[in-house]
mmCIF file of N, CA and C in Angstrom:
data_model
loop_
_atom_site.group_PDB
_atom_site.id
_atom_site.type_symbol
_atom_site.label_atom_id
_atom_site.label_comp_id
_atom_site.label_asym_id
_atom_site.label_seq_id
_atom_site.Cartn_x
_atom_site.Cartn_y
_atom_site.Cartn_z
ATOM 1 N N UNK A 1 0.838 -1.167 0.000
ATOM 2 C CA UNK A 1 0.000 0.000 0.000
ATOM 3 C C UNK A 1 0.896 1.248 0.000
ATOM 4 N N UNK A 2 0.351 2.604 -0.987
ATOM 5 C CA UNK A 2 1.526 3.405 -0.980
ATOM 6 C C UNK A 2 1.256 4.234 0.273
ATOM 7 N N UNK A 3 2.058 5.023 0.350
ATOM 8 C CA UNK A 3 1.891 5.960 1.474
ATOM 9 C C UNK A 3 1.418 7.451 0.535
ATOM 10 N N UNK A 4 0.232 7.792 1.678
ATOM 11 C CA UNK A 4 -0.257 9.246 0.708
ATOM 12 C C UNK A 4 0.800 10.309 1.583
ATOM 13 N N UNK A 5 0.685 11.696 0.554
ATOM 14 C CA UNK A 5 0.977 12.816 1.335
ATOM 15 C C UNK A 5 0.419 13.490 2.075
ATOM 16 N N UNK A 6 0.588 14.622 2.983
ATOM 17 C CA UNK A 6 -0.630 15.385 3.735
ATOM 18 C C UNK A 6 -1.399 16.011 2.439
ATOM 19 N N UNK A 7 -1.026 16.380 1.630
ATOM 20 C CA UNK A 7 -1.753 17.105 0.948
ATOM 21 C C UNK A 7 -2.589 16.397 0.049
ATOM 22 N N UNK A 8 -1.956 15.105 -0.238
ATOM 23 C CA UNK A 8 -3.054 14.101 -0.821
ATOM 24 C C UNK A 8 -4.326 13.914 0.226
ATOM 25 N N UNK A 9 -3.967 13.242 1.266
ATOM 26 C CA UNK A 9 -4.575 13.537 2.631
ATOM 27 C C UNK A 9 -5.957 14.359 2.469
ATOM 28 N N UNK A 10 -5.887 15.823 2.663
ATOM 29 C CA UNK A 10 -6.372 16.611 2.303
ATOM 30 C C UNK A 10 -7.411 17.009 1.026
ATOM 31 N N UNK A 11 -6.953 16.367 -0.120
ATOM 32 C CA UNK A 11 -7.797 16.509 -1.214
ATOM 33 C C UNK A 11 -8.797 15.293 -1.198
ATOM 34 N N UNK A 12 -8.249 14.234 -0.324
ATOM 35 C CA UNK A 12 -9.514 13.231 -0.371
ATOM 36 C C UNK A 12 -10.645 13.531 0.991
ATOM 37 N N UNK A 13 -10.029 14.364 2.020
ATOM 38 C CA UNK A 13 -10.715 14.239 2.854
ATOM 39 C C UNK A 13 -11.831 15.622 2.161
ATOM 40 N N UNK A 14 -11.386 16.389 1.247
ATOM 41 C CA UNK A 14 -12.763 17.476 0.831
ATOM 42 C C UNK A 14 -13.678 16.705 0.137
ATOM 43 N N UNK A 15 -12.885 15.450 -0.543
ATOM 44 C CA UNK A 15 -14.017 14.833 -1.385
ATOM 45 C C UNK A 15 -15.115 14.000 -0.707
ATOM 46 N N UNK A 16 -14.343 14.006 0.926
ATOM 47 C CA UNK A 16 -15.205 13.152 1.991
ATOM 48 C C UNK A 16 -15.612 14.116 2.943
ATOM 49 N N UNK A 17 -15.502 15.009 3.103
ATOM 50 C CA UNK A 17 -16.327 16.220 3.663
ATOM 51 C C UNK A 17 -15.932 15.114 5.596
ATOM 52 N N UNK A 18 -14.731 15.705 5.649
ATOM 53 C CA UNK A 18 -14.457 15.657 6.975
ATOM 54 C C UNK A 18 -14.149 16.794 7.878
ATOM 55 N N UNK A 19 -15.215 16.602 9.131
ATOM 56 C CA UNK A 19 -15.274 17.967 9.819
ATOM 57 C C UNK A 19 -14.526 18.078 10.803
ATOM 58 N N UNK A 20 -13.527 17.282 10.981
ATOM 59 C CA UNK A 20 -12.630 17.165 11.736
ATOM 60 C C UNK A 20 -11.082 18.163 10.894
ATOM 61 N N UNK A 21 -11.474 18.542 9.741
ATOM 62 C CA UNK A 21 -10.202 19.066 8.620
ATOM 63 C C UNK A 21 -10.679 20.285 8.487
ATOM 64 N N UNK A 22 -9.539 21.750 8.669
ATOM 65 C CA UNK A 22 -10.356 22.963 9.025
ATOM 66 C C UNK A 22 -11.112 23.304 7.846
ATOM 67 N N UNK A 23 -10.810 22.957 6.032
ATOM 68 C CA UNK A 23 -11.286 23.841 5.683
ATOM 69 C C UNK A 23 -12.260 22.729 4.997
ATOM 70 N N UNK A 24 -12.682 21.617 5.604
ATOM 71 C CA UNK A 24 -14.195 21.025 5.421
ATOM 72 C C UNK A 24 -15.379 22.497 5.649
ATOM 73 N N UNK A 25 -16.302 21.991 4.192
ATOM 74 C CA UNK A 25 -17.557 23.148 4.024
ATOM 75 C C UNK A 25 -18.594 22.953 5.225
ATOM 76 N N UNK A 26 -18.352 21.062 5.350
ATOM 77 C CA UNK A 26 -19.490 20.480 6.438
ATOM 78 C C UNK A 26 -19.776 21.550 8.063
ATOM 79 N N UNK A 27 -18.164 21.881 8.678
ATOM 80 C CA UNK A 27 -18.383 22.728 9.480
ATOM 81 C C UNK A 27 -19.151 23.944 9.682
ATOM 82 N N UNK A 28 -19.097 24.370 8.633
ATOM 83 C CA UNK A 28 -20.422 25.497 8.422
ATOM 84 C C UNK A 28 -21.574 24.940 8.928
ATOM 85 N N UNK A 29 -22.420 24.040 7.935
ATOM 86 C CA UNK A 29 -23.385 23.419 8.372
ATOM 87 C C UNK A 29 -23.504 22.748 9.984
ATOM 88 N N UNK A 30 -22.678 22.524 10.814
ATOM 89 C CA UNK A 30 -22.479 21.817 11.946
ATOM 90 C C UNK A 30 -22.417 23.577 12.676
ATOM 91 N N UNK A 31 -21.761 24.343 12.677
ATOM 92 C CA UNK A 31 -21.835 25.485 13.035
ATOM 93 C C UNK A 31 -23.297 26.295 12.871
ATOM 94 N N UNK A 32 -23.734 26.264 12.276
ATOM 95 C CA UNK A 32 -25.259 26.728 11.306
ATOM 96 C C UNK A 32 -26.142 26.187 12.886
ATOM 97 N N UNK A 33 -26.403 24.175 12.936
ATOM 98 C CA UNK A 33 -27.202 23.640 13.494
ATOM 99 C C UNK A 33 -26.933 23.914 15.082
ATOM 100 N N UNK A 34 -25.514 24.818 15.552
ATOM 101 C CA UNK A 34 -25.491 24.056 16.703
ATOM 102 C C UNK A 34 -26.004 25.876 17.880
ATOM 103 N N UNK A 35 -26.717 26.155 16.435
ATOM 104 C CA UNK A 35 -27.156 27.430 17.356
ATOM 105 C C UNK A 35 -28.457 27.208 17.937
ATOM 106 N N UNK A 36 -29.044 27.792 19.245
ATOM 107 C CA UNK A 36 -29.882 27.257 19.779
ATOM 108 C C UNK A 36 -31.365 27.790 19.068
ATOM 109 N N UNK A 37 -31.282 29.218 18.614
ATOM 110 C CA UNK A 37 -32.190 29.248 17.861
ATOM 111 C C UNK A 37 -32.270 28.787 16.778
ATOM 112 N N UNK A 38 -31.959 28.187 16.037
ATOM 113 C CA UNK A 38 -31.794 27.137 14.989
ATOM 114 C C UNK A 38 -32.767 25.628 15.253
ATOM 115 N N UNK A 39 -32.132 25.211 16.204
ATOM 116 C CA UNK A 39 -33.221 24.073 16.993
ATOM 117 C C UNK A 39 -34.076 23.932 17.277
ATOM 118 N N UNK A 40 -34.486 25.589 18.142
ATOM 119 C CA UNK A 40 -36.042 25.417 18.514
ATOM 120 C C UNK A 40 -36.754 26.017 17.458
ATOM 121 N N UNK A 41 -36.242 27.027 16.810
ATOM 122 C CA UNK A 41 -37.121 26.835 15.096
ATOM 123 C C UNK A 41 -37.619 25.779 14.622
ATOM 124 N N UNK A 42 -36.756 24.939 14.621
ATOM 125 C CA UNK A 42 -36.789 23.559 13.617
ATOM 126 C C UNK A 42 -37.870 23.117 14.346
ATOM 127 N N UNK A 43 -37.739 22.563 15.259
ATOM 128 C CA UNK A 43 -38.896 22.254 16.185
ATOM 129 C C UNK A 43 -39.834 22.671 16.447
ATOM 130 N N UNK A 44 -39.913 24.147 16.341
ATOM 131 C CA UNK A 44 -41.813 24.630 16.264
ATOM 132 C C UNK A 44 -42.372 24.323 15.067
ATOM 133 N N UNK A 45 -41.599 24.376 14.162
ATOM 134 C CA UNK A 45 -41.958 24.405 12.201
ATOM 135 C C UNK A 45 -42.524 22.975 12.141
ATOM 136 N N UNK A 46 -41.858 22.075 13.017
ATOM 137 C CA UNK A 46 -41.630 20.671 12.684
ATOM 138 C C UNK A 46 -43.593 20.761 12.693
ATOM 139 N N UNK A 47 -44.443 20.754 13.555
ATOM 140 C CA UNK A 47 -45.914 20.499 13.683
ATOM 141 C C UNK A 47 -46.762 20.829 12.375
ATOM 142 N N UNK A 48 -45.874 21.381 11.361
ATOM 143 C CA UNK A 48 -46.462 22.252 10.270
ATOM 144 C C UNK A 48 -46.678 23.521 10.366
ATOM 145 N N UNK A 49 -47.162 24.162 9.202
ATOM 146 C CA UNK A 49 -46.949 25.878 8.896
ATOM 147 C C UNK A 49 -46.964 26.471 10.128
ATOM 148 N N UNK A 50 -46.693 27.437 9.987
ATOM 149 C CA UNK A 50 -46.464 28.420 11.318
ATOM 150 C C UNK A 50 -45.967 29.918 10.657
ATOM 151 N N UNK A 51 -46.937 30.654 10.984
ATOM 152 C CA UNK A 51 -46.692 32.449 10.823
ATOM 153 C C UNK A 51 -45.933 32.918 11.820
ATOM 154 N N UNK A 52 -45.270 33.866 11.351
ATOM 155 C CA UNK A 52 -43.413 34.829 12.258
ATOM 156 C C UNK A 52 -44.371 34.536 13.873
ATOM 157 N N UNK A 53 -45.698 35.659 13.687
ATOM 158 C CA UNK A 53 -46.181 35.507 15.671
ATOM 159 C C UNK A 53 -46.230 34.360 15.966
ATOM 160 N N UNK A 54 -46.896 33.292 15.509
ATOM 161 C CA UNK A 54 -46.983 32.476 16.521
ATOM 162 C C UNK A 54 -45.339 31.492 16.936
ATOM 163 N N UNK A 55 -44.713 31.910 15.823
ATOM 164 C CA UNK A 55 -43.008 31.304 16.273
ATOM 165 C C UNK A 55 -42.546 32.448 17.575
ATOM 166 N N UNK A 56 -43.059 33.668 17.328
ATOM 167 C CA UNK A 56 -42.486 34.480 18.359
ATOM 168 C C UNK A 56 -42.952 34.304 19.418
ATOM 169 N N UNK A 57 -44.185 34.124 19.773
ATOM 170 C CA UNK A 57 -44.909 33.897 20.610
ATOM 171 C C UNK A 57 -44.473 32.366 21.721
ATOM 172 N N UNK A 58 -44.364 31.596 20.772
ATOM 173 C CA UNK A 58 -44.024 30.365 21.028
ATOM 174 C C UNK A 58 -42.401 29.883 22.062
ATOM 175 N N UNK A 59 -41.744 30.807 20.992
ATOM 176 C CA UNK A 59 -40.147 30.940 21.512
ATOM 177 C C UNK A 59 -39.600 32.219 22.016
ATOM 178 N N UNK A 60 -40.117 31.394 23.677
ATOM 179 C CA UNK A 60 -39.740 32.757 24.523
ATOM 180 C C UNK A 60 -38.585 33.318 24.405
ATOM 181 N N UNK A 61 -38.606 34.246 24.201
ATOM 182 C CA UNK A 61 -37.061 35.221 24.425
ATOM 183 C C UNK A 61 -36.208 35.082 23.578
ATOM 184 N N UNK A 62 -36.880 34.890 22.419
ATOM 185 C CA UNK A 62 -36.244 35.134 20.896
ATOM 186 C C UNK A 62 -36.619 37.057 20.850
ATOM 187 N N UNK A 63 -35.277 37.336 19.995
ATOM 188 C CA UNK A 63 -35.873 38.640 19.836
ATOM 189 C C UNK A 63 -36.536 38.755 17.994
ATOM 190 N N UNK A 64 -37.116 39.471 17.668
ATOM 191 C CA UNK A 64 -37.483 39.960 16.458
ATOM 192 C C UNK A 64 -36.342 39.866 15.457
ATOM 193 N N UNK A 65 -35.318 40.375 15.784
ATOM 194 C CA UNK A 65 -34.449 40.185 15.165
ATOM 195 C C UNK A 65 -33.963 39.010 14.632
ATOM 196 N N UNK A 66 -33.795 38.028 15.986
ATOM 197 C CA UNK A 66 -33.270 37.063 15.793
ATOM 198 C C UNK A 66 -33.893 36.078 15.355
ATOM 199 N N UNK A 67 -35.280 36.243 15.635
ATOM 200 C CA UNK A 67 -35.924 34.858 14.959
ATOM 201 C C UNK A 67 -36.022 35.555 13.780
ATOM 202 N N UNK A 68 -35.995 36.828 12.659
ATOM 203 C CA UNK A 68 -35.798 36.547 11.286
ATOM 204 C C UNK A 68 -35.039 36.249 10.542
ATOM 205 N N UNK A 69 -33.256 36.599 11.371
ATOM 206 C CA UNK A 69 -32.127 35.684 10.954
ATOM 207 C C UNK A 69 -32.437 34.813 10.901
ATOM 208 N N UNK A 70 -32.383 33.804 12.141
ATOM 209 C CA UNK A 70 -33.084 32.452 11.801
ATOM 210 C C UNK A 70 -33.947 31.428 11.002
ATOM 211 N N UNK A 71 -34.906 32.289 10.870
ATOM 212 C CA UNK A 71 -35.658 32.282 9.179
ATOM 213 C C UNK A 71 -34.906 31.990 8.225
ATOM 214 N N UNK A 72 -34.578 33.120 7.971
ATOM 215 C CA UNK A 72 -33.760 33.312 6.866
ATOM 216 C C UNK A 72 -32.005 32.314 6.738
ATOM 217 N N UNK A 73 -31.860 32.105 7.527
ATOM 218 C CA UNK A 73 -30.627 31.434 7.808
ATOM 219 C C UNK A 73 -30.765 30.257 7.133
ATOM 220 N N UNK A 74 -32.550 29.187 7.856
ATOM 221 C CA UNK A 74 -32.919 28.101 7.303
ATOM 222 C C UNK A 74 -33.514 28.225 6.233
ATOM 223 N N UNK A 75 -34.194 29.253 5.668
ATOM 224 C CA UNK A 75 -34.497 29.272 4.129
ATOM 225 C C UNK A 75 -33.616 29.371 3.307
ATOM 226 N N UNK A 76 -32.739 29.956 3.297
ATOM 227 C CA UNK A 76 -31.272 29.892 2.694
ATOM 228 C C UNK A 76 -30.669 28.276 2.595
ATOM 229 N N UNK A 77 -30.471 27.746 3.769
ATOM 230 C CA UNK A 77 -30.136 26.273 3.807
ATOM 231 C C UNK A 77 -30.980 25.397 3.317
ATOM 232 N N UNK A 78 -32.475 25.784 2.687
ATOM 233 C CA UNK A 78 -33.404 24.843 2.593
ATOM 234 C C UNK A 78 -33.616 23.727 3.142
ATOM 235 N N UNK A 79 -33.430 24.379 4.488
ATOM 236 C CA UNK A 79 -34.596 23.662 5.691
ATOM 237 C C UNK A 79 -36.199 23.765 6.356
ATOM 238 N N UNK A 80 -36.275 25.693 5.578
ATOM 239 C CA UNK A 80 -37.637 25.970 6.188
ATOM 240 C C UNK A 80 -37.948 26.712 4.593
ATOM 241 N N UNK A 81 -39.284 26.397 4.552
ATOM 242 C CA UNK A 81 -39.661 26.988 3.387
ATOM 243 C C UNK A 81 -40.001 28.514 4.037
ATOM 244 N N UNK A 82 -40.943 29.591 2.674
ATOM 245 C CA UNK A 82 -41.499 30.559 3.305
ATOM 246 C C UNK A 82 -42.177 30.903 2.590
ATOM 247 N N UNK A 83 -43.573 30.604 2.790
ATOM 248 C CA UNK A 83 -44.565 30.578 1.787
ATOM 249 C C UNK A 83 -45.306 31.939 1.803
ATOM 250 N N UNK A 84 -45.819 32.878 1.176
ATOM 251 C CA UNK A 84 -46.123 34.261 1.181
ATOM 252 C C UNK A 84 -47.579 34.144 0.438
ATOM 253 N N UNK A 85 -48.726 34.306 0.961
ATOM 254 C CA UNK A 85 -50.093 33.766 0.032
ATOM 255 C C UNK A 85 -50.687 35.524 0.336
ATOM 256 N N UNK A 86 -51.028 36.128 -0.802
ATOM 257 C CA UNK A 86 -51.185 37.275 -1.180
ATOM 258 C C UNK A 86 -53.120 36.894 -0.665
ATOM 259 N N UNK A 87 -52.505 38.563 0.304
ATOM 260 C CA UNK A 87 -53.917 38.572 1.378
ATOM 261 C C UNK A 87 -54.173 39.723 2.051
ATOM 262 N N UNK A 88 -54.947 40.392 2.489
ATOM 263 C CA UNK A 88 -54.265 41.390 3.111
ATOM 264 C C UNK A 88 -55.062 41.610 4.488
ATOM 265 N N UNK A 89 -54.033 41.546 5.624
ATOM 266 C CA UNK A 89 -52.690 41.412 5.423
ATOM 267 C C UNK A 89 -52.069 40.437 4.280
ATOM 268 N N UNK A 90 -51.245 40.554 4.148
ATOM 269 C CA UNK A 90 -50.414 39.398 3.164
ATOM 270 C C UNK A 90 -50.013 38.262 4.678
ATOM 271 N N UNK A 91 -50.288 37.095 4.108
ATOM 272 C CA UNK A 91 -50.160 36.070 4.887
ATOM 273 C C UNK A 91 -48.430 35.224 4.356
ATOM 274 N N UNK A 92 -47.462 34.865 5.129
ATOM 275 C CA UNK A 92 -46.308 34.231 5.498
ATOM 276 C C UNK A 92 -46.368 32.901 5.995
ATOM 277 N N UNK A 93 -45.991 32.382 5.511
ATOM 278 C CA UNK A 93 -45.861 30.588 6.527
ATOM 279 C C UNK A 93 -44.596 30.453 6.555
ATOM 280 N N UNK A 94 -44.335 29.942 7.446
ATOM 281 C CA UNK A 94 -42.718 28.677 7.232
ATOM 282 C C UNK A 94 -43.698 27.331 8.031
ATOM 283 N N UNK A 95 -42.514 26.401 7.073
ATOM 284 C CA UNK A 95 -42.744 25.508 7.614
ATOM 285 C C UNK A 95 -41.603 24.631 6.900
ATOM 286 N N UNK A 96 -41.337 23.052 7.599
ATOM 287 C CA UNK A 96 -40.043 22.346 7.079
ATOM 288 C C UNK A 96 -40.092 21.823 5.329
ATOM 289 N N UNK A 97 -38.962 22.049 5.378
ATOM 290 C CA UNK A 97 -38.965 21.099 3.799
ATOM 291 C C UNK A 97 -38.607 19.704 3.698
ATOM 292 N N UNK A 98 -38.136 19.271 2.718
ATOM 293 C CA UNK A 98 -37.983 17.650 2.911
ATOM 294 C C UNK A 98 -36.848 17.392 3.439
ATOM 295 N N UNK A 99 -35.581 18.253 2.938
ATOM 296 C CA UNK A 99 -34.597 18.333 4.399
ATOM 297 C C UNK A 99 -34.531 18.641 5.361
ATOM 298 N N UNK A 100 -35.417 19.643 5.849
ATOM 299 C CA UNK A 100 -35.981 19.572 7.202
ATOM 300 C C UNK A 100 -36.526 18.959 7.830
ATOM 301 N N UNK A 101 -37.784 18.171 7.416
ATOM 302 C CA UNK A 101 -37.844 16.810 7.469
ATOM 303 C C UNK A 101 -36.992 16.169 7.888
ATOM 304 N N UNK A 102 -35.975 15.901 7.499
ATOM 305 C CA UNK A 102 -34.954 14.601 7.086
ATOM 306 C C UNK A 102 -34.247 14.951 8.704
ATOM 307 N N UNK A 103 -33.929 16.160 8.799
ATOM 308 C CA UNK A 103 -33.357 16.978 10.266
ATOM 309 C C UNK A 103 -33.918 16.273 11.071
ATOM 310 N N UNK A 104 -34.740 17.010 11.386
ATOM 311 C CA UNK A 104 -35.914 16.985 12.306
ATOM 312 C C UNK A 104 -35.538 15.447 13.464
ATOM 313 N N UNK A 105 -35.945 14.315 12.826
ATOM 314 C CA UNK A 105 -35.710 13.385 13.807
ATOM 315 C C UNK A 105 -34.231 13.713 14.701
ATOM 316 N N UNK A 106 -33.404 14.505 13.940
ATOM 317 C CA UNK A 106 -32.014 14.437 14.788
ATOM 318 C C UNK A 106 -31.802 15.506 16.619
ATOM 319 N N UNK A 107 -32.892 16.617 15.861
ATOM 320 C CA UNK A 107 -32.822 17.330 16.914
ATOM 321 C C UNK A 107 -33.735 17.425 17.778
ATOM 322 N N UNK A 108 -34.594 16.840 17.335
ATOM 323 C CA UNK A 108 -35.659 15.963 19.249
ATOM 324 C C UNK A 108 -35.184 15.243 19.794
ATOM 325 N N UNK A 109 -34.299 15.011 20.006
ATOM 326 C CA UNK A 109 -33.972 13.949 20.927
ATOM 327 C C UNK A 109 -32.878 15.022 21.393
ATOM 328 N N UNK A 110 -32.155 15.914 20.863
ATOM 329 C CA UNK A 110 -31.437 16.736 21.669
ATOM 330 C C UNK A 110 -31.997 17.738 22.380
ATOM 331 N N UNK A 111 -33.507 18.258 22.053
ATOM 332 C CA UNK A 111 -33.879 18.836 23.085
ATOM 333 C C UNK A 111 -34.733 18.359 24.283
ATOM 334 N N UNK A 112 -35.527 16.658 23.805
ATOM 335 C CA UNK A 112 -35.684 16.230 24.941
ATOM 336 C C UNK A 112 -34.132 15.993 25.559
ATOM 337 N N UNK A 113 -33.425 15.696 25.358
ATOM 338 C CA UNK A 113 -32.262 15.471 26.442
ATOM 339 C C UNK A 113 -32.026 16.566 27.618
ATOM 340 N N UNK A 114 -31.595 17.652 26.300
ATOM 341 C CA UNK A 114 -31.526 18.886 27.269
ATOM 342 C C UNK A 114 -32.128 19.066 28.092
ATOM 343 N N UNK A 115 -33.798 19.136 28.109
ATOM 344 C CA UNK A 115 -35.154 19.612 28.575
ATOM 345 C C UNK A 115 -34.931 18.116 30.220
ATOM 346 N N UNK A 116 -34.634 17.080 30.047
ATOM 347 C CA UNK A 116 -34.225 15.974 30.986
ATOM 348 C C UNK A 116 -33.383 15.816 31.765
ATOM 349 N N UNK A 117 -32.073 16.792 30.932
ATOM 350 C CA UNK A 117 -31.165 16.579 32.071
ATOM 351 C C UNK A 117 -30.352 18.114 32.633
ATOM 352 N N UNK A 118 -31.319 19.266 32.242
ATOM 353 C CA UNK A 118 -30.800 20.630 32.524
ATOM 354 C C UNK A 118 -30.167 20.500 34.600
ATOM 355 N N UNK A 119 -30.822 19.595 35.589
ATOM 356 C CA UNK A 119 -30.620 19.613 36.682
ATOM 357 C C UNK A 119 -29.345 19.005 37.061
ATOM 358 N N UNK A 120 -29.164 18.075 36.061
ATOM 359 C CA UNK A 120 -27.637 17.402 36.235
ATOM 360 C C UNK A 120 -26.664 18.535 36.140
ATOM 361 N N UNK A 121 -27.006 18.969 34.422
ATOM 362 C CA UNK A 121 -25.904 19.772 34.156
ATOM 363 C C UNK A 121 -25.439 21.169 35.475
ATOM 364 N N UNK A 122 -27.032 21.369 35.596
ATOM 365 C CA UNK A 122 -26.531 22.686 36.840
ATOM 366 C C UNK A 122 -25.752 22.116 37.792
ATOM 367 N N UNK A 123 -26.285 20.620 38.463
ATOM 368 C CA UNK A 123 -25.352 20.561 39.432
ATOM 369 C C UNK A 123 -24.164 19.860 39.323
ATOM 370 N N UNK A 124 -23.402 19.583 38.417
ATOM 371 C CA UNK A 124 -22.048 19.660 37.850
ATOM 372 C C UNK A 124 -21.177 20.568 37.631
ATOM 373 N N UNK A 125 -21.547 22.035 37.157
ATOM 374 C CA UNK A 125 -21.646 23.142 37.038
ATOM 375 C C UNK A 125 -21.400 23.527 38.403
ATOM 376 N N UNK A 126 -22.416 23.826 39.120
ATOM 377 C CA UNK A 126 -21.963 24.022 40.937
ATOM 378 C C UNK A 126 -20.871 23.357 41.324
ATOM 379 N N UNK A 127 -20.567 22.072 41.207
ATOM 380 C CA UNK A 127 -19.746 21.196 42.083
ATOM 381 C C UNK A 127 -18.537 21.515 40.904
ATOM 382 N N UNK A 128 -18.136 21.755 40.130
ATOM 383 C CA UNK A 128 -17.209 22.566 39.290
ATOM 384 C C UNK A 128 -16.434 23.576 39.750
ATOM 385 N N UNK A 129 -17.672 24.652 39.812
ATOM 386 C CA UNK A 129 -17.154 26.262 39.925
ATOM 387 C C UNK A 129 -17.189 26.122 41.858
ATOM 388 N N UNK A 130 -17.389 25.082 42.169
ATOM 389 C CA UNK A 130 -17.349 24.788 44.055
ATOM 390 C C UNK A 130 -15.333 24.442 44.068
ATOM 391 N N UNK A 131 -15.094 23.331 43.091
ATOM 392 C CA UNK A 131 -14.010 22.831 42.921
ATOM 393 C C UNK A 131 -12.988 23.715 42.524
ATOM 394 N N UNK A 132 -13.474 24.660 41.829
ATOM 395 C CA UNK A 132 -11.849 25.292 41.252
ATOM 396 C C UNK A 132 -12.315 26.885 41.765
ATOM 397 N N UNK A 133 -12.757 27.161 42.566
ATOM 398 C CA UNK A 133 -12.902 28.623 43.156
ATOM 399 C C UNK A 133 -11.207 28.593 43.615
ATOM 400 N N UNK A 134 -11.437 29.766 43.747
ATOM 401 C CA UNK A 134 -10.397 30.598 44.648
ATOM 402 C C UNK A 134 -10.089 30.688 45.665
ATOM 403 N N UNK A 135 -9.148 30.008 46.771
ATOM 404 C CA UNK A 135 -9.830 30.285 48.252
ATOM 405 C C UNK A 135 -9.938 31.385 48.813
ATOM 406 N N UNK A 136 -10.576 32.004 49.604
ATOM 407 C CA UNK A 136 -11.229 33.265 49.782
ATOM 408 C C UNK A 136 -9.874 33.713 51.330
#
């Protein structure tokens, strides 16, 4: 077997989209998903259509701002559609697409986790910042 170079290395790992290699594209996308408003978007959309209020409404302490980045972040990625039905008001939907879809099963189970084990994490967190304080 021959031996490759790093740089051979390298040209096969873009053709394998490894996100472990800095200038893999995949990291974007892994960067993209691992924002929290990103998740719970995905997850309100997931029930079907949904207009900007009731996502705002829904996801406390999103600001205006941020849930239209967000929008827009996943319509861009074609994860959330954004359907505009001429009305007046003019009516907006999002809702998932078939890759969103395809998502979707991945990130329920990370927010039931979260949502299950937020008491652990705090008290790990305590017994942490208990462990490496300063002595007074």
């Amino acid at each position: 077997m021959a031996t490759r170079t790093a740089a051979q290395r390298r040209a096969e790992a873009k053709v394998a989209y490894d996100a472990f290699m800095a200038t893999c594209p995949s990291r974007k996308v892994f960067e993209m998903l691992s924002d929290k408003w990103v998740g719970l978007v995905l997850t309100a959309v997931s029930a079907g259509p949904r207009r900007y209020g009731e996502l705002k409404t829904e996801i406390a302490g999103v600001s205006p701002k941020m849930l239209t980045q967000t929008l827009r972040t996943l319509e861009r990625s074609g994860l959330v559609d954004r359907r505009v039905t001429a009305s007046v008001p003019v009516r907006v939907d999002y809702e998932l697409t078939a890759l969103g879809r395809d998502l979707y099963p991945l990130i329920t189970p990370l927010k039931t986790w979260a949502e299950s084990n937020v008491d652990a994490i705090r008290a790990a967190e305590r017994a942490y910042d208990l462990r490496t304080a300063a002595p007074v």
